Tab-separated table of C-alpha atoms in Angstrom:
chain	number	residue	atom	x	y	z
A	1	UNK	CA	52.713	39.017	0.130
A	2	UNK	CA	54.526	38.383	-3.150
A	3	UNK	CA	53.266	40.220	-6.199
A	4	UNK	CA	52.390	39.116	-9.733
A	5	UNK	CA	52.414	35.503	-10.832
A	6	UNK	CA	54.523	34.500	-7.810
A	7	UNK	CA	51.414	35.034	-5.697
A	8	UNK	CA	48.928	33.839	-8.305
A	9	UNK	CA	50.293	30.377	-8.951
A	10	UNK	CA	49.865	29.028	-5.383
A	11	UNK	CA	46.541	30.854	-5.063
A	12	UNK	CA	45.285	29.251	-8.277
A	13	UNK	CA	46.244	25.827	-6.952
A	14	UNK	CA	44.418	26.452	-3.684
A	15	UNK	CA	41.337	27.722	-5.493
A	16	UNK	CA	41.279	24.653	-7.731
A	17	UNK	CA	41.319	22.474	-4.623
A	18	UNK	CA	38.462	24.540	-3.170
A	19	UNK	CA	36.566	24.147	-6.433
A	20	UNK	CA	37.002	20.375	-6.350
A	21	UNK	CA	35.801	20.269	-2.739
A	22	UNK	CA	32.696	22.321	-3.538
A	23	UNK	CA	31.926	20.132	-6.557
A	24	UNK	CA	32.101	17.058	-4.348
A	25	UNK	CA	29.202	18.537	-2.382
A	26	UNK	CA	27.110	18.974	-5.549
A	27	UNK	CA	27.152	15.194	-5.902
A	28	UNK	CA	25.685	14.735	-2.435
A	29	UNK	CA	23.401	17.689	-1.917
A	30	UNK	CA	21.033	15.468	0.039
A	31	UNK	CA	23.641	15.380	2.829
A	32	UNK	CA	23.876	19.171	3.150
A	33	UNK	CA	22.852	20.834	6.400
A	34	UNK	CA	21.341	24.223	5.596
A	35	UNK	CA	20.937	27.210	7.901
A	36	UNK	CA	18.804	30.225	6.987
A	37	UNK	CA	20.927	33.047	8.440
A	38	UNK	CA	18.307	35.677	7.641
A	39	UNK	CA	15.348	35.953	5.297
A	40	UNK	CA	16.472	34.480	1.984
A	41	UNK	CA	20.139	34.180	3.052
A	42	UNK	CA	21.471	30.661	3.472
A	43	UNK	CA	24.638	28.906	4.585
A	44	UNK	CA	25.253	25.203	4.144
A	45	UNK	CA	27.766	22.683	5.375
A	46	UNK	CA	29.453	23.078	1.978
A	47	UNK	CA	30.037	26.796	2.640
A	48	UNK	CA	31.631	26.009	5.998
A	49	UNK	CA	33.709	23.149	4.613
A	50	UNK	CA	35.110	25.231	1.752
A	51	UNK	CA	35.863	28.250	3.942
A	52	UNK	CA	37.678	26.109	6.517
A	53	UNK	CA	39.764	24.541	3.738
A	54	UNK	CA	40.635	27.954	2.265
A	55	UNK	CA	41.691	29.314	5.651
A	56	UNK	CA	43.966	26.337	6.311
A	57	UNK	CA	45.535	26.340	2.866
A	58	UNK	CA	46.112	30.093	2.688
A	59	UNK	CA	47.752	30.085	6.106
A	60	UNK	CA	50.005	27.175	5.129
A	61	UNK	CA	51.024	28.798	1.832
A	62	UNK	CA	51.232	32.487	2.711
A	63	UNK	CA	51.677	32.453	6.482
A	64	UNK	CA	49.326	33.404	9.267
A	65	UNK	CA	47.556	36.682	8.645
A	66	UNK	CA	44.225	38.364	9.009
A	67	UNK	CA	41.268	36.746	7.262
A	68	UNK	CA	37.635	37.724	6.993
A	69	UNK	CA	35.146	35.228	5.594
A	70	UNK	CA	31.428	35.358	5.007
A	71	UNK	CA	30.678	32.372	7.223
A	72	UNK	CA	33.414	32.360	9.884
A	73	UNK	CA	33.872	36.081	10.347
A	74	UNK	CA	37.086	37.845	11.316
A	75	UNK	CA	38.384	41.312	10.500
A	76	UNK	CA	41.258	42.902	8.624
A	77	UNK	CA	42.167	45.403	11.328
A	78	UNK	CA	42.565	49.147	10.999
A	79	UNK	CA	45.007	48.686	8.120
A	80	UNK	CA	42.441	46.662	6.146
A	81	UNK	CA	45.109	44.176	5.059
A	82	UNK	CA	44.525	40.452	4.617
A	83	UNK	CA	42.342	37.899	2.852
A	84	UNK	CA	38.602	38.242	2.206
A	85	UNK	CA	36.867	34.946	1.390
A	86	UNK	CA	33.495	33.935	0.047
A	87	UNK	CA	33.401	30.130	0.073
A	88	UNK	CA	30.189	29.891	-1.954
A	89	UNK	CA	28.624	33.046	-3.295
A	90	UNK	CA	25.177	32.321	-4.675
A	91	UNK	CA	24.341	29.678	-2.074
A	92	UNK	CA	20.656	29.677	-3.080
A	93	UNK	CA	21.663	28.848	-6.664
A	94	UNK	CA	24.068	26.184	-5.386
A	95	UNK	CA	21.371	24.547	-3.265
A	96	UNK	CA	18.886	24.508	-6.135
A	97	UNK	CA	21.327	22.927	-8.570
A	98	UNK	CA	21.875	26.049	-10.678
A	99	UNK	CA	25.489	26.423	-11.872
A	100	UNK	CA	25.578	30.191	-11.224
A	101	UNK	CA	27.695	30.271	-8.054
A	102	UNK	CA	31.342	30.810	-7.303
A	103	UNK	CA	34.205	30.883	-4.822
A	104	UNK	CA	36.201	34.055	-4.208
A	105	UNK	CA	39.483	34.829	-2.448
A	106	UNK	CA	41.042	38.269	-2.597
A	107	UNK	CA	44.036	39.802	-0.851
A	108	UNK	CA	43.758	43.426	0.237
A	109	UNK	CA	46.645	45.709	1.170
A	110	UNK	CA	45.754	48.927	2.982
A	111	UNK	CA	42.251	48.852	1.587
A	112	UNK	CA	43.205	48.065	-2.006
A	113	UNK	CA	42.690	44.758	-3.779
A	114	UNK	CA	46.032	43.435	-5.095
A	115	UNK	CA	45.601	39.690	-5.730
A	116	UNK	CA	42.475	37.665	-6.346
A	117	UNK	CA	40.938	34.529	-7.784
A	118	UNK	CA	37.377	33.495	-8.576
A	119	UNK	CA	36.368	29.919	-9.324
A	120	UNK	CA	33.136	29.053	-11.139
A	121	UNK	CA	33.331	25.310	-10.489
A	122	UNK	CA	30.380	24.013	-12.486
A	123	UNK	CA	31.474	26.074	-15.484
A	124	UNK	CA	35.087	24.875	-15.309
A	125	UNK	CA	36.486	28.391	-14.978
A	126	UNK	CA	39.157	29.866	-12.729
A	127	UNK	CA	39.825	33.595	-13.123
A	128	UNK	CA	42.782	35.230	-11.411
A	129	UNK	CA	44.798	38.431	-11.451
A	130	UNK	CA	47.360	40.426	-9.521
A	131	UNK	CA	48.481	43.994	-10.025
A	132	UNK	CA	50.106	44.230	-13.450
A	133	UNK	CA	49.458	40.638	-14.597
A	134	UNK	CA	46.360	41.127	-16.685
A	135	UNK	CA	43.526	38.608	-16.481
A	136	UNK	CA	44.335	34.894	-16.306
A	137	UNK	CA	41.730	32.217	-17.080
A	138	UNK	CA	42.496	28.647	-16.086
A	139	UNK	CA	46.066	29.833	-15.403
A	140	UNK	CA	46.558	31.211	-18.930
A	141	UNK	CA	47.061	34.926	-19.628
A	142	UNK	CA	44.220	36.412	-21.636
A	143	UNK	CA	44.051	39.194	-24.215
A	144	UNK	CA	41.709	42.068	-23.484
A	145	UNK	CA	38.100	41.159	-24.222
A	146	UNK	CA	36.972	42.005	-27.740
A	147	UNK	CA	34.234	44.518	-28.451
A	148	UNK	CA	30.851	43.235	-27.359
A	149	UNK	CA	29.150	44.651	-30.448
A	150	UNK	CA	25.499	45.697	-30.314
A	151	UNK	CA	24.433	43.382	-27.460
A	152	UNK	CA	24.227	45.322	-24.194
A	153	UNK	CA	23.509	43.448	-20.956
A	154	UNK	CA	24.060	44.847	-17.460
A	155	UNK	CA	23.844	42.739	-14.292
A	156	UNK	CA	22.671	44.166	-10.976
A	157	UNK	CA	22.795	42.896	-7.417
A	158	UNK	CA	20.313	43.491	-4.629
A	159	UNK	CA	20.479	42.822	-0.917
A	160	UNK	CA	18.943	43.880	2.374
A	161	UNK	CA	20.956	47.127	2.313
A	162	UNK	CA	19.588	48.154	-1.075
A	163	UNK	CA	16.593	45.931	-1.820
A	164	UNK	CA	14.610	45.371	-4.993
A	165	UNK	CA	12.612	48.613	-5.254
A	166	UNK	CA	15.797	50.692	-5.151
A	167	UNK	CA	17.646	48.540	-7.646
A	168	UNK	CA	14.547	48.617	-9.861
A	169	UNK	CA	15.124	52.348	-10.330
A	170	UNK	CA	18.746	51.706	-11.293
A	171	UNK	CA	17.627	48.984	-13.675
A	172	UNK	CA	15.327	51.406	-15.471
A	173	UNK	CA	18.186	53.867	-15.876
A	174	UNK	CA	20.191	51.188	-17.673
A	175	UNK	CA	17.204	50.188	-19.786
A	176	UNK	CA	16.884	53.813	-20.865
A	177	UNK	CA	20.508	53.527	-22.057
A	178	UNK	CA	19.669	50.511	-24.202
A	179	UNK	CA	20.732	47.722	-21.830
A	180	UNK	CA	18.908	44.543	-21.007
A	181	UNK	CA	19.120	44.044	-17.231
A	182	UNK	CA	19.678	40.720	-15.449
A	183	UNK	CA	20.025	39.668	-11.825
A	184	UNK	CA	21.735	36.354	-11.210
A	185	UNK	CA	21.751	36.530	-7.389
A	186	UNK	CA	25.513	35.981	-7.336
A	187	UNK	CA	27.957	38.881	-7.382
A	188	UNK	CA	30.962	36.621	-7.941
A	189	UNK	CA	29.448	34.936	-11.007
A	190	UNK	CA	28.272	38.258	-12.428
A	191	UNK	CA	31.603	40.032	-11.931
A	192	UNK	CA	33.563	37.105	-13.384
A	193	UNK	CA	31.239	37.050	-16.393
A	194	UNK	CA	31.778	40.768	-16.869
A	195	UNK	CA	35.567	40.357	-16.693
A	196	UNK	CA	35.283	37.739	-19.450
A	197	UNK	CA	33.448	40.263	-21.627
A	198	UNK	CA	30.117	38.436	-21.388
A	199	UNK	CA	28.346	41.313	-19.629
A	200	UNK	CA	28.632	45.073	-19.948
A	201	UNK	CA	29.180	45.324	-16.215
A	202	UNK	CA	27.856	44.774	-12.717
A	203	UNK	CA	26.620	47.169	-10.052
A	204	UNK	CA	25.734	46.421	-6.422
A	205	UNK	CA	25.591	48.541	-3.289
A	206	UNK	CA	25.633	46.991	0.175
A	207	UNK	CA	27.427	43.683	-0.430
A	208	UNK	CA	30.215	42.197	1.687
A	209	UNK	CA	33.914	42.794	1.284
A	210	UNK	CA	34.302	39.084	0.405
A	211	UNK	CA	32.016	39.649	-2.606
A	212	UNK	CA	34.303	42.222	-4.216
A	213	UNK	CA	37.856	41.710	-2.891
A	214	UNK	CA	38.917	39.377	-5.710
A	215	UNK	CA	36.618	40.797	-8.383
A	216	UNK	CA	37.998	44.323	-7.965
A	217	UNK	CA	41.517	43.388	-9.120
A	218	UNK	CA	40.265	40.826	-11.657
A	219	UNK	CA	37.949	43.291	-13.391
A	220	UNK	CA	40.571	46.060	-13.380
A	221	UNK	CA	43.236	43.772	-14.833
A	222	UNK	CA	40.739	42.625	-17.474
A	223	UNK	CA	40.488	46.259	-18.584
A	224	UNK	CA	37.239	47.352	-16.952
A	225	UNK	CA	36.591	50.606	-15.151
A	226	UNK	CA	35.985	49.766	-11.489
A	227	UNK	CA	34.814	51.804	-8.531
A	228	UNK	CA	34.737	49.806	-5.305
A	229	UNK	CA	34.812	50.745	-1.660
A	230	UNK	CA	33.097	50.850	1.706
A	231	UNK	CA	29.789	52.707	1.739
A	232	UNK	CA	28.673	51.897	5.320
A	233	UNK	CA	30.088	49.868	8.226
A	234	UNK	CA	30.614	46.361	6.905
A	235	UNK	CA	29.007	47.196	3.569
A	236	UNK	CA	30.682	47.702	0.206
A	237	UNK	CA	29.697	48.808	-3.218
A	238	UNK	CA	31.090	47.999	-6.651
A	239	UNK	CA	30.477	49.492	-10.069
A	240	UNK	CA	32.461	47.625	-12.734
A	241	UNK	CA	31.814	48.447	-16.373
A	242	UNK	CA	33.317	48.217	-19.809
A	243	UNK	CA	33.818	51.605	-21.427
């Protein structure tokens, strides 16, 4: 895998194509086939379509390699090296017509996130970063986010690994520190918003690798403090905050 902008430019192009494909589904939601994978967790024909497109395009551009995706599975082997894809994170929001969903593709080398891109299609945003590049938004390098001033908002995620009652306790801890707490039901949207300086941070325990593979490098290159890693088989945690 190339490093820096040499890897980002083709990835950004691929992610824009994925964004356009996902947006085409928003104009024909009535045609979506929806599967409830587990209680409150959905996959649609749009998720499958976007993931299949990402797999094809990444293989064509970067060569055949290991890929793990939320909908089509796979693994990154003992070396934990390859692509982790979330074709539509926030599927419930997507299905309901809320714009708070995103597409994520991150490359991991020996367990560490090195290249990643997040598209927020209905917001017209594409965030990307590789080691040492800083944050790029819509393919343009960005300065570090300015001070957020007195407004303090922290986003939290919850899932079947760490459900609501446990995250409620974490939420109260942040409230005691003067934060308002929000839950957008989309890790990718929340982490991208944090990288843009629109949130003080995002914390979730028990998400998938595809939820954090791109956001890890994006948030770090934006200037955030990030702790991310596996906390149980197949489960990951991320704590990304502005100092």
